[in-house]
GROMACS .gro file of C-alpha atoms in nm:
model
   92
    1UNK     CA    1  -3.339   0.737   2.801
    2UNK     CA    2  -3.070   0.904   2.553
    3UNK     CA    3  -2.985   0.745   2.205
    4UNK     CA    4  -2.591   0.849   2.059
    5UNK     CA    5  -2.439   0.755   1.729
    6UNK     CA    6  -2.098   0.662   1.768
    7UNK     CA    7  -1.801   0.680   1.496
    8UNK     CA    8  -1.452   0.506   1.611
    9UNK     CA    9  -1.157   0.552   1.408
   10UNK     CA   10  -0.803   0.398   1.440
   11UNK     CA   11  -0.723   0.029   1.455
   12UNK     CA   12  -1.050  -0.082   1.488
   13UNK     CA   13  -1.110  -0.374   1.289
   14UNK     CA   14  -0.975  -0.708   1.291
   15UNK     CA   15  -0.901  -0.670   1.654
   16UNK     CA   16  -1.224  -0.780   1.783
   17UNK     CA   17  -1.361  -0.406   1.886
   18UNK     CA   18  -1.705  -0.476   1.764
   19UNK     CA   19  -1.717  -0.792   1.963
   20UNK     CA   20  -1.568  -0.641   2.239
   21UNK     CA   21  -1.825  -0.331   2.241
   22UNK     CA   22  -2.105  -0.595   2.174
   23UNK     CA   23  -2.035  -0.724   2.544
   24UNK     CA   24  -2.020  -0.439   2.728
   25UNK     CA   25  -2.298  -0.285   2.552
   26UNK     CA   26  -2.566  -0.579   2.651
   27UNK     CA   27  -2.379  -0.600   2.980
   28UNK     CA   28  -2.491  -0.246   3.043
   29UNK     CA   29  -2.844  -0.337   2.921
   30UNK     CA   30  -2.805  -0.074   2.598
   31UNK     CA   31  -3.030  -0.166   2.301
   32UNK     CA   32  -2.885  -0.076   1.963
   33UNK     CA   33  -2.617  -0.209   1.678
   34UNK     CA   34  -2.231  -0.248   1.602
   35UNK     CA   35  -2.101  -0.255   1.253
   36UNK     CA   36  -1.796  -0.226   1.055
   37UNK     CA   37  -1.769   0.004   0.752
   38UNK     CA   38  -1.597  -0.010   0.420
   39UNK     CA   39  -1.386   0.298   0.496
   40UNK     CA   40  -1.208   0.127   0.806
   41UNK     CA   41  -1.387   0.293   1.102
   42UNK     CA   42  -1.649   0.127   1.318
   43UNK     CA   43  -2.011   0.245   1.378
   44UNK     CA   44  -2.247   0.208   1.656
   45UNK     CA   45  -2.589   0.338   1.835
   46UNK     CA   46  -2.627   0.287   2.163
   47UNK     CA   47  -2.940   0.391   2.347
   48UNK     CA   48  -3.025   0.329   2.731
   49UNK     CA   49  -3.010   0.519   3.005
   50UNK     CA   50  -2.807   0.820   3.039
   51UNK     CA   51  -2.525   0.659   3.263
   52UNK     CA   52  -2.521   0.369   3.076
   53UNK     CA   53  -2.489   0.568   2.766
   54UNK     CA   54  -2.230   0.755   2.861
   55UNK     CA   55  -1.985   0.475   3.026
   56UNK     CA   56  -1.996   0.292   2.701
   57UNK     CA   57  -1.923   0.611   2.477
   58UNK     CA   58  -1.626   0.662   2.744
   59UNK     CA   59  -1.500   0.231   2.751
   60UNK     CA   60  -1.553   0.303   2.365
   61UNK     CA   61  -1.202   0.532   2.382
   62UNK     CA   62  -1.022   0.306   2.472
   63UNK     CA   63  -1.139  -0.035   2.307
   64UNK     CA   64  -0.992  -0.420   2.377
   65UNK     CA   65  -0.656  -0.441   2.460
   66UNK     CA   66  -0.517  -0.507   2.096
   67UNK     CA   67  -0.728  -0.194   1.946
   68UNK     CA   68  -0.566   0.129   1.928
   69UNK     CA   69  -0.845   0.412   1.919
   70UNK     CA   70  -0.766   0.797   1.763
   71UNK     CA   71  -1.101   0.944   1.812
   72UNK     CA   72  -1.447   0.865   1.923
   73UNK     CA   73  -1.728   1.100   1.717
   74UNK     CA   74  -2.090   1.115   1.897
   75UNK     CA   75  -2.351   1.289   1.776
   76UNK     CA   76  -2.747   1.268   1.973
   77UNK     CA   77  -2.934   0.987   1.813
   78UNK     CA   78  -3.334   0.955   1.814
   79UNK     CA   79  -3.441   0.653   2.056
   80UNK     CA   80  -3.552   0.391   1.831
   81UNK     CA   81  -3.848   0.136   1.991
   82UNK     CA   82  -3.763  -0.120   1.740
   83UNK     CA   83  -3.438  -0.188   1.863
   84UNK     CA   84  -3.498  -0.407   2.177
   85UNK     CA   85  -3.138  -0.559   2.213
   86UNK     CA   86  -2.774  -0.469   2.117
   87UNK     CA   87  -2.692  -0.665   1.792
   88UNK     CA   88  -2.406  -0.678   1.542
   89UNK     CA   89  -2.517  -0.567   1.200
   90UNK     CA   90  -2.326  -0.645   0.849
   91UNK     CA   91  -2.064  -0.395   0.737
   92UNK     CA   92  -2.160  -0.117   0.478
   0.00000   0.00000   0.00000
């Protein structure tokens, strides 16, 4: 089981990417969050297993159809226990 912290910059928001990366997330049975932030980019952690992990960092380049994605920033992440689903959390 690997944890990664994701940063996604480009046209991001208000193009349903966090939905979007909330489905395939839980689809691939990955626990962790989704969020938007204030400065335009969206944030994630995604934890699972290591092919799991590692499809959704590479779906995550690419985004929904209407989404246009410059760069995808991962960075390890420490498994958390508490987090038991994939969820959307509130922007910051």
């Amino acid at each position: 089981m690997i944890g990664r912290h994701l940063r996604i910059t480009g046209r991001v928001q208000g193009v349903g990417y966090r939905y979007w990366l909330l489905g395939r997330a839980t689809a691939s049975g990955l626990t962790g969050w989704v969020r938007n932030r204030t400065d335009g980019t969206v944030e994630a952690v995604a934890q699972g297993p290591e092919d799991a992990v590692a499809r959704i960092v590479a779906e995550a380049e690419s985004g929904p159809p209407a989404a246009r994605v410059d760069r995808v920033e991962t960075i390890e992440q420490a498994i958390d226990p508490l987090l038991t689903r994939f969820e959307q959390r509130p922007t910051c």
